[in-house]
mmCIF file of C-alpha atoms and ligand atoms in Angstrom:
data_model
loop_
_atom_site.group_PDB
_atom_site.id
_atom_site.type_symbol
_atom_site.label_atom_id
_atom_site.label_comp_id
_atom_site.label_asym_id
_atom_site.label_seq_id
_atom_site.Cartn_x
_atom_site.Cartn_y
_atom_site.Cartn_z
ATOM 1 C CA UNK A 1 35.566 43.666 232.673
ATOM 2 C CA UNK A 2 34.567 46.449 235.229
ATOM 3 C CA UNK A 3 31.490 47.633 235.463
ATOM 4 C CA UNK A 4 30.065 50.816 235.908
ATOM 5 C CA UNK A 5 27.638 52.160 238.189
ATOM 6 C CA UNK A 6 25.591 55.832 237.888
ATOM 7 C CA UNK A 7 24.758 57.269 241.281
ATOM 8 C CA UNK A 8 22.583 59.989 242.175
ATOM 9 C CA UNK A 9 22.580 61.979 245.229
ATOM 10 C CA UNK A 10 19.533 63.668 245.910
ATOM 11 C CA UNK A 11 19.512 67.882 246.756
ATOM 12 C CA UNK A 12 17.345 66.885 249.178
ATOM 13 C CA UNK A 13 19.277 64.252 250.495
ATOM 14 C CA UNK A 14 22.489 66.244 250.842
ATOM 15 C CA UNK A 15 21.469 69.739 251.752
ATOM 16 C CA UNK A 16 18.904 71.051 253.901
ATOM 17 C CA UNK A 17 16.486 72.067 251.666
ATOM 18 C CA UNK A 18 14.311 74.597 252.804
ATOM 19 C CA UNK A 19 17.417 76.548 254.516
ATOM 20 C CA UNK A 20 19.355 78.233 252.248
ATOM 21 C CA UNK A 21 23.065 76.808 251.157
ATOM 22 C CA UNK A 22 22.950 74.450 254.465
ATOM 23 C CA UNK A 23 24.763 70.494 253.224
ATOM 24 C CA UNK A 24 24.559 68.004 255.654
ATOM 25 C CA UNK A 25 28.263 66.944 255.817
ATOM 26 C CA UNK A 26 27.066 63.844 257.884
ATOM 27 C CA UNK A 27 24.954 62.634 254.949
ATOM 28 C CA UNK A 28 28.158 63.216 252.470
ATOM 29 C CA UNK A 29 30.460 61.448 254.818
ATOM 30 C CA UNK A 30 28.261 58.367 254.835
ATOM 31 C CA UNK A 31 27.636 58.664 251.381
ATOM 32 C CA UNK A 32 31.454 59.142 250.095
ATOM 33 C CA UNK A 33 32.377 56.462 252.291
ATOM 34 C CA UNK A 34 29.281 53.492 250.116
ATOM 35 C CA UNK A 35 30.680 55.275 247.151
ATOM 36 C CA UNK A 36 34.221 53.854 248.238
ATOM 37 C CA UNK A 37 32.432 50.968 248.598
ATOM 38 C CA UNK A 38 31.576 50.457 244.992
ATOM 39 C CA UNK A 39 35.242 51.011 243.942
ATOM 40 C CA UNK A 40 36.433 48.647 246.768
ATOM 41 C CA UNK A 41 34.359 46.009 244.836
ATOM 42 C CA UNK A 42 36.228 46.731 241.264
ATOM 43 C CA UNK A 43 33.071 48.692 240.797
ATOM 44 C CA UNK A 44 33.594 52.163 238.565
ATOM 45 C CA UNK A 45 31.436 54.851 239.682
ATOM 46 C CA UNK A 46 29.935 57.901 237.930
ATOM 47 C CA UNK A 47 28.596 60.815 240.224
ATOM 48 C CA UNK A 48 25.758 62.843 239.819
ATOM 49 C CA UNK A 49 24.074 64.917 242.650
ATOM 50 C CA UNK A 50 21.553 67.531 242.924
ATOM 51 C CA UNK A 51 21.329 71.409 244.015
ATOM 52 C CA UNK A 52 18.697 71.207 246.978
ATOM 53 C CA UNK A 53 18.929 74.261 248.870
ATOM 54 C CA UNK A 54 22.189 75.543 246.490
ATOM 55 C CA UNK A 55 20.140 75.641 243.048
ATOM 56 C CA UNK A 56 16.428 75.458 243.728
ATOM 57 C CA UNK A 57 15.258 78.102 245.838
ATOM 58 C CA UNK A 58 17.406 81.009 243.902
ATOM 59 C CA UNK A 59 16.509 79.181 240.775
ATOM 60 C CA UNK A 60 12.780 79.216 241.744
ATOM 61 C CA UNK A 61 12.897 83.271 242.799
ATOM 62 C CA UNK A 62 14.515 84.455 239.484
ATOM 63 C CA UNK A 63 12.428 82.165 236.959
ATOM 64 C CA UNK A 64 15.605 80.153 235.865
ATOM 65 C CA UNK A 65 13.876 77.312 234.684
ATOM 66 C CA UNK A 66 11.517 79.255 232.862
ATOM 67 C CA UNK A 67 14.729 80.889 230.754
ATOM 68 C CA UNK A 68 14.746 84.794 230.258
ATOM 69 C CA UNK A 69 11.660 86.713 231.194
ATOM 70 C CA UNK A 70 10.758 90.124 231.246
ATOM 71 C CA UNK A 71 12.040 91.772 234.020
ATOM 72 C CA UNK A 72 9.241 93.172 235.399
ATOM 73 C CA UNK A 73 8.145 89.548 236.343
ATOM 74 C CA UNK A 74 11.163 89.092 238.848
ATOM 75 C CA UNK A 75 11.007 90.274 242.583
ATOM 76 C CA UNK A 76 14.654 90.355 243.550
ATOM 77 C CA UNK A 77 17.512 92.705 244.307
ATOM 78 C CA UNK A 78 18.966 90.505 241.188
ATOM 79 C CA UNK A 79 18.873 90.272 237.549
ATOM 80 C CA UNK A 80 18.537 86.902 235.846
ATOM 81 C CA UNK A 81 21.871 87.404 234.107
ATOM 82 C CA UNK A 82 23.427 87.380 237.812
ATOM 83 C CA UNK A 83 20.843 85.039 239.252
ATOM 84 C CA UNK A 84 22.986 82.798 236.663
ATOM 85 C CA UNK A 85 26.024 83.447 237.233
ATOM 86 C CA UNK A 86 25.105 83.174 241.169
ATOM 87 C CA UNK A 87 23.525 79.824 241.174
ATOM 88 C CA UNK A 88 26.401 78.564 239.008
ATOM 89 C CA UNK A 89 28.904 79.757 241.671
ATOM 90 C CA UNK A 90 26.502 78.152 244.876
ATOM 91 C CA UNK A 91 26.911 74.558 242.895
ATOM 92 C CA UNK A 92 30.381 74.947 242.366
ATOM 93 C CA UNK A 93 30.250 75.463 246.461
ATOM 94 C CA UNK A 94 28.059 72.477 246.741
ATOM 95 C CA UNK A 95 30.335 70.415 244.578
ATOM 96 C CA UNK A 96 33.102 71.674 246.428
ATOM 97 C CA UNK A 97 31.322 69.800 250.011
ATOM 98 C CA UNK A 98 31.004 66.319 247.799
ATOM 99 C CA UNK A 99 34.618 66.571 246.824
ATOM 100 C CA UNK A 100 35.687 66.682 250.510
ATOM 101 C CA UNK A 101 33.435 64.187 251.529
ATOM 102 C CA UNK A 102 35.075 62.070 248.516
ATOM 103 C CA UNK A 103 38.884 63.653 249.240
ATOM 104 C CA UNK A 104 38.525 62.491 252.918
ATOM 105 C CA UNK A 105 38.629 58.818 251.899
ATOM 106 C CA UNK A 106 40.892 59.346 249.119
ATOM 107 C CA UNK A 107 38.485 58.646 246.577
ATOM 108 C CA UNK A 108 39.979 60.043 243.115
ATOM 109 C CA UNK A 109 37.540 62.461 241.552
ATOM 110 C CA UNK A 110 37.001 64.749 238.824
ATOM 111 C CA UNK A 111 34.398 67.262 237.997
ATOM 112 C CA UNK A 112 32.763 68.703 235.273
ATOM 113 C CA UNK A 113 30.858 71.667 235.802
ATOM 114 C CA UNK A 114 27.348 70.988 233.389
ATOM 115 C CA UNK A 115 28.168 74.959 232.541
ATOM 116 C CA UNK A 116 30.919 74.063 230.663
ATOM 117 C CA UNK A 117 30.418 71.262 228.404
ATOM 118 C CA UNK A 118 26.262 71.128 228.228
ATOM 119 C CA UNK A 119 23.876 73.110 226.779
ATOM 120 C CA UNK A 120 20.147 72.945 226.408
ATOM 121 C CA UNK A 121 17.996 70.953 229.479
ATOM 122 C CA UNK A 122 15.897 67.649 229.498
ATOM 123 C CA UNK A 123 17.189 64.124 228.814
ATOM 124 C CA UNK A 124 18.159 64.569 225.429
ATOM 125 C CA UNK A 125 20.839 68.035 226.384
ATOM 126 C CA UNK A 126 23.499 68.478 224.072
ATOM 127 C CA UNK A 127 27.188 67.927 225.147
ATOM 128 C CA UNK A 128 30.152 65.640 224.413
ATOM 129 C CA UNK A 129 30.115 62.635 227.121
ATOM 130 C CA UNK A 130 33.177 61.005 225.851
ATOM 131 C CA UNK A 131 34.937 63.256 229.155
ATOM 132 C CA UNK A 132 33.288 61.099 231.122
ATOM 133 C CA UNK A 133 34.631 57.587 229.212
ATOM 134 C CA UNK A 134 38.064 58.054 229.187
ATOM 135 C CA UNK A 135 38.813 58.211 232.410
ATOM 136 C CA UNK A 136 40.897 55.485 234.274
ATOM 137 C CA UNK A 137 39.622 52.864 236.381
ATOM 138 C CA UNK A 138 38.666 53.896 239.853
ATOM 139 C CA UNK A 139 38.746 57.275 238.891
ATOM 140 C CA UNK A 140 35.131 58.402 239.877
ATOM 141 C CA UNK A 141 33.786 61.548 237.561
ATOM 142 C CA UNK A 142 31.451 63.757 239.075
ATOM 143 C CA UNK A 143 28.721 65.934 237.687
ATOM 144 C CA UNK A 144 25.549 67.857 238.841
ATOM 145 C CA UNK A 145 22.412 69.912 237.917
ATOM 146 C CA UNK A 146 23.386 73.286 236.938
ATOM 147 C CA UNK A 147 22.373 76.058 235.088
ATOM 148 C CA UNK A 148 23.592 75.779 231.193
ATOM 149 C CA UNK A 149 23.132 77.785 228.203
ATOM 150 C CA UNK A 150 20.053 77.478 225.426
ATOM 151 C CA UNK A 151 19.210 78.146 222.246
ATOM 152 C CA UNK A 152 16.942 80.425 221.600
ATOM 153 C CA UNK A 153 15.113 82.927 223.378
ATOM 154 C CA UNK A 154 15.109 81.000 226.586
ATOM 155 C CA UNK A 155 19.185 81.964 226.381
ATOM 156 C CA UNK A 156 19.611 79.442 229.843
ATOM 157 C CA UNK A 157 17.756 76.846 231.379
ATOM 158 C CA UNK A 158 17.683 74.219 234.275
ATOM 159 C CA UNK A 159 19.816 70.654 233.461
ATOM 160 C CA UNK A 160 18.383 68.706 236.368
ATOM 161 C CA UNK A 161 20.621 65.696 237.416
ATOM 162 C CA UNK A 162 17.658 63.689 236.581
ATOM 163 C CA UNK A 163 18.258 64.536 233.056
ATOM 164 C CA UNK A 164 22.219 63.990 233.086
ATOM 165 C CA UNK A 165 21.999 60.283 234.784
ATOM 166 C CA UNK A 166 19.785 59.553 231.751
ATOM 167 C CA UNK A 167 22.190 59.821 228.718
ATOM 168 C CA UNK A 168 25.455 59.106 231.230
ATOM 169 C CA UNK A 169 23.728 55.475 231.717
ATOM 170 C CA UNK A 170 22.034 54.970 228.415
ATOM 171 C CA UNK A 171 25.146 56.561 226.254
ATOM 172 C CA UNK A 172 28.395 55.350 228.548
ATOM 173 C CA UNK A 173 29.914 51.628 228.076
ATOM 174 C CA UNK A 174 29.466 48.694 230.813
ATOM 175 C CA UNK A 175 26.905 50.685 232.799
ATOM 176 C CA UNK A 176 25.106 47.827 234.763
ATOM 177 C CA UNK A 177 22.704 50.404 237.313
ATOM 178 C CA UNK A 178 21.297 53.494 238.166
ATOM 179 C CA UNK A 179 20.631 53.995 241.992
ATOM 180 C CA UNK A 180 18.635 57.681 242.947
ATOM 181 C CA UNK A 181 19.702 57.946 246.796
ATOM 182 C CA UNK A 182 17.213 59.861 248.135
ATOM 183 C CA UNK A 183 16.020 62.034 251.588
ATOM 184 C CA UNK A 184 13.380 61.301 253.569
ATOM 185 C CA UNK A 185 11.701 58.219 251.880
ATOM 186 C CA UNK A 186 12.795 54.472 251.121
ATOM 187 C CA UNK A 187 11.980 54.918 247.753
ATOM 188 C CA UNK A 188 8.718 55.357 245.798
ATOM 189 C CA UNK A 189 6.065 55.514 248.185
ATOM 190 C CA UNK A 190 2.399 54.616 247.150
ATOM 191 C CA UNK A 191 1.107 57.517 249.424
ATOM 192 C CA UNK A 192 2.823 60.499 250.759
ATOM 193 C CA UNK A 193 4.803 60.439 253.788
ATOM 194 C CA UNK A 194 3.695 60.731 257.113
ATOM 195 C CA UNK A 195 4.744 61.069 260.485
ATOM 196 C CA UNK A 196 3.814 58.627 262.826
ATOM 197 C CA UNK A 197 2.943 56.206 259.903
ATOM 198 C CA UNK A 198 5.159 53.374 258.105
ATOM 199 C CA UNK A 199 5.821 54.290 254.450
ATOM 200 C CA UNK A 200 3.993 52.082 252.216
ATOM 201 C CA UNK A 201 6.989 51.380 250.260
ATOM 202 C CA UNK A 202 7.021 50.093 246.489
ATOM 203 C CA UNK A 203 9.200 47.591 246.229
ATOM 204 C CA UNK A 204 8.875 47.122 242.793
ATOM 205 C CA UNK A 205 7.317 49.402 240.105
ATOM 206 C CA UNK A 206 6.248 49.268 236.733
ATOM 207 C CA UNK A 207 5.016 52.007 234.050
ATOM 208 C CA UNK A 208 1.534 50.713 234.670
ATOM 209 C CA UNK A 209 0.857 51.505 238.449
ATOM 210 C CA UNK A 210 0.081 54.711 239.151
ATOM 211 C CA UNK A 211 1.928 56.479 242.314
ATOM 212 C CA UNK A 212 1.514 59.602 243.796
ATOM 213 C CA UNK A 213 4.973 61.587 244.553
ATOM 214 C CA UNK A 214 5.850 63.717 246.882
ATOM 215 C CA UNK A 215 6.630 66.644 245.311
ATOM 216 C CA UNK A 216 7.617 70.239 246.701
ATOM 217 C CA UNK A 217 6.447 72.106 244.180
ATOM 218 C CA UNK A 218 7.012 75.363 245.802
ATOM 219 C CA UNK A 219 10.962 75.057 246.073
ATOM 220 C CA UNK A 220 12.023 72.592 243.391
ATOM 221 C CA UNK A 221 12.088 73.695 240.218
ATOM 222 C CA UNK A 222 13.091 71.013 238.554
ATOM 223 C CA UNK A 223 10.822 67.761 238.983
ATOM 224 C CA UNK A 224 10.806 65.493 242.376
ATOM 225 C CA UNK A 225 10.210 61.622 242.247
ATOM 226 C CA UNK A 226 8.024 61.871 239.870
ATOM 227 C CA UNK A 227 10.913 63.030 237.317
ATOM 228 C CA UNK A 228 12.970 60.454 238.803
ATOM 229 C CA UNK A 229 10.970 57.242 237.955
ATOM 230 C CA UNK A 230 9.903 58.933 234.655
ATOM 231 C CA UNK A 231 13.773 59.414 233.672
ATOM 232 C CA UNK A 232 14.861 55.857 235.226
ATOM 233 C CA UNK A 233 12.216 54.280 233.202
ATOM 234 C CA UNK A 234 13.552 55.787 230.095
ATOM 235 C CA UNK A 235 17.277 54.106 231.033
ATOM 236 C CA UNK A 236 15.059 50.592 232.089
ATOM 237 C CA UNK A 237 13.994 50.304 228.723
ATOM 238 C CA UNK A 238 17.984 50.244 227.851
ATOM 239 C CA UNK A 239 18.863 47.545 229.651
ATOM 240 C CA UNK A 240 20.087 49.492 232.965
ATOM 241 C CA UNK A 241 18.432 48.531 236.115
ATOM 242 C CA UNK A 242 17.260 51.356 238.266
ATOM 243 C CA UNK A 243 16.885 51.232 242.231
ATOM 244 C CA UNK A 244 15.695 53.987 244.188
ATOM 245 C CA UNK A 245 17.100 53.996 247.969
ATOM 246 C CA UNK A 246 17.122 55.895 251.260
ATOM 247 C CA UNK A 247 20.885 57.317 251.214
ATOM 248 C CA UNK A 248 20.470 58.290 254.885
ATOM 249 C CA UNK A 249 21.099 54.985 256.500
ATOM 250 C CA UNK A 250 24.888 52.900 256.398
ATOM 251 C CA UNK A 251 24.569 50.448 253.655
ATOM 252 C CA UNK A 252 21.240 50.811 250.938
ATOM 253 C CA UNK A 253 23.380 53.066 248.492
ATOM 254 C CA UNK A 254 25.868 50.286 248.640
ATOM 255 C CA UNK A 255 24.002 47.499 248.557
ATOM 256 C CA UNK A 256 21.483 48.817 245.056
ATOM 257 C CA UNK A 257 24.794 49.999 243.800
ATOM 258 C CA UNK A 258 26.307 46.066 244.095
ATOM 259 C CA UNK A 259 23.454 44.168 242.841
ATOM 260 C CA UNK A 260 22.339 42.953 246.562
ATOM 261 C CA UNK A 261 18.967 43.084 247.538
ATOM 262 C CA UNK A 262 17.893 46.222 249.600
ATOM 263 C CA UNK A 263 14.940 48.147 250.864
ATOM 264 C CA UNK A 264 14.211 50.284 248.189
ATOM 265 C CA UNK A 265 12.250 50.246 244.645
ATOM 266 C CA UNK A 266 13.343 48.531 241.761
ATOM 267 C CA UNK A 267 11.851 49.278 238.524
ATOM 268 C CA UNK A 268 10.445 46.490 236.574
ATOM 269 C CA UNK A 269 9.511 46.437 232.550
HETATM 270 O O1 IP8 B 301 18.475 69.085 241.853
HETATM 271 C C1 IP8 B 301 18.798 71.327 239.679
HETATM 272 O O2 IP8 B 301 19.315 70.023 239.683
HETATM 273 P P1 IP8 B 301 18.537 68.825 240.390
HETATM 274 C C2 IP8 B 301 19.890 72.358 239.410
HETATM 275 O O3 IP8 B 301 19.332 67.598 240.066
HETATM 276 C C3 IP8 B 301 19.619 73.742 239.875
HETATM 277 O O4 IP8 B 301 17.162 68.756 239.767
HETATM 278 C C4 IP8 B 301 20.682 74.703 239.678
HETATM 279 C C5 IP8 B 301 18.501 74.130 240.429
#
């Protein structure tokens, strides 16, 4: 029986995130082409990546996260109602880069645009995930964090991929891993990052250890590595394993994705 693997690609890992709506195509290329990888090796692959510099620093200026807010507290030529409708239409750009990257190897794929099928934001979001079963084998579905509707007063909110990888692996059949790829570290560090210095990598975590993430606070609205070992935790305890790699060298993605032992952290019960 196949078995099924949920990937994340990190914002950060395939935009530029500080400069606004830049991807790094070279990143995407070497990811699409570990992703073929995984379906080389009878391996069926579910798709989520992030918005980096397409979601999160238009997000952070209009308050998305936060849901509607008066609109005295927003300092932009926009209102939040096409704030919305603008980030939705930068993701469907950045989606549009992954899908070439994928395309280019003739990797099958299908998206689902979170706007259209979720509603409400954290791990337990509302919306129908049977889409994503019935697809056939090899056929990779794709997804991504988005702004979707709320109930309520907060009318719209952030759905981080952080929070879609959790039900997609808990809630989906013959899901064996989760793998985060990440930017700029090898996975969870037990300091920040910094130059000149080797990254004092964790190779293995557990709930008890305490780690300090490095998180941008000022341009990610959603919730950096910290959300990320929080969420995989939550899909640990379901019998998923979670690995969280660099996805900027050749073969880490890959490797997590396939079971083989790679530089990265694997979390432990
Ligand atoms: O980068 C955030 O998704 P994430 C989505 O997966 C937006 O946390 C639109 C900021």
């Amino acid at each position: 029986m196949r078995e099924r693997v949920v990937i994340k690609w990190g914002g950060g890992l395939i935009t530029d995130k500080a400069a606004l709506k830049t991807v790094r195509t070279d990143v995407l290329d070497n990811l699409a082409e570990q992703l073929e990888a995984c379906l080389d090796n009878e391996m069926d692959v579910i798709l989520v990546h992030g918005a980096g510099s397409f979601g999160h620093l238009k997000a952070k200026q209009y308050r998305l996260a936060e849901g509607r807010v008066d609109a005295q507290g927003i300092e932009g030529e926009l209102t939040q109602d096409e704030a919305v409708e603008e980030v939705r239409q930068d993701m469907l750009d950045l989606n549009e880069h992954v899908m070439k990257a994928l395309t280019k190897r003739d990797i099958s794929a299908v998206t689902l645009p979170p706007h259209q099928w979720a509603r409400n934001t954290g791990p337990n979001f509302d919306g129908d995930l049977s889409l994503f079963e019935g697809a056939p084998p090899g056929i990779v579905l794709v997804t991504y964090g988005d702004v979707v509707e709320c109930d309520g007063d907060s009318e719209f909110g952030i759905l981080s991929g952080d929070d879609l990888v959790v039900r997609l692996a808990i809630e989906l059949p013959r899901v064996k891993r989760l793998v985060f790829a990440m930017g700029g570290v090898d996975g969870v560090l037990a300091e920040p990052p910094q130059p000149d210095k080797e990254q004092n990598l964790l190779k293995t975590l557990n709930k008890k250890q305490v780690f300090e993430g490095d998180h941008a606070s000022e341009i990610d609205v959603t919730g950096g590595i910290g959300l990320k070992v929080e969420r995989g935790f939550r899909v640990l305890d379901h019998g998923v394993q979670v690995v969280l790699v660099s996805g900027e060298t050749e073969e880490r993605v890959a490797g997590a994705c396939l079971g083989h032992p790679v530089r990265g952290t694997t979390l432990v019960a």
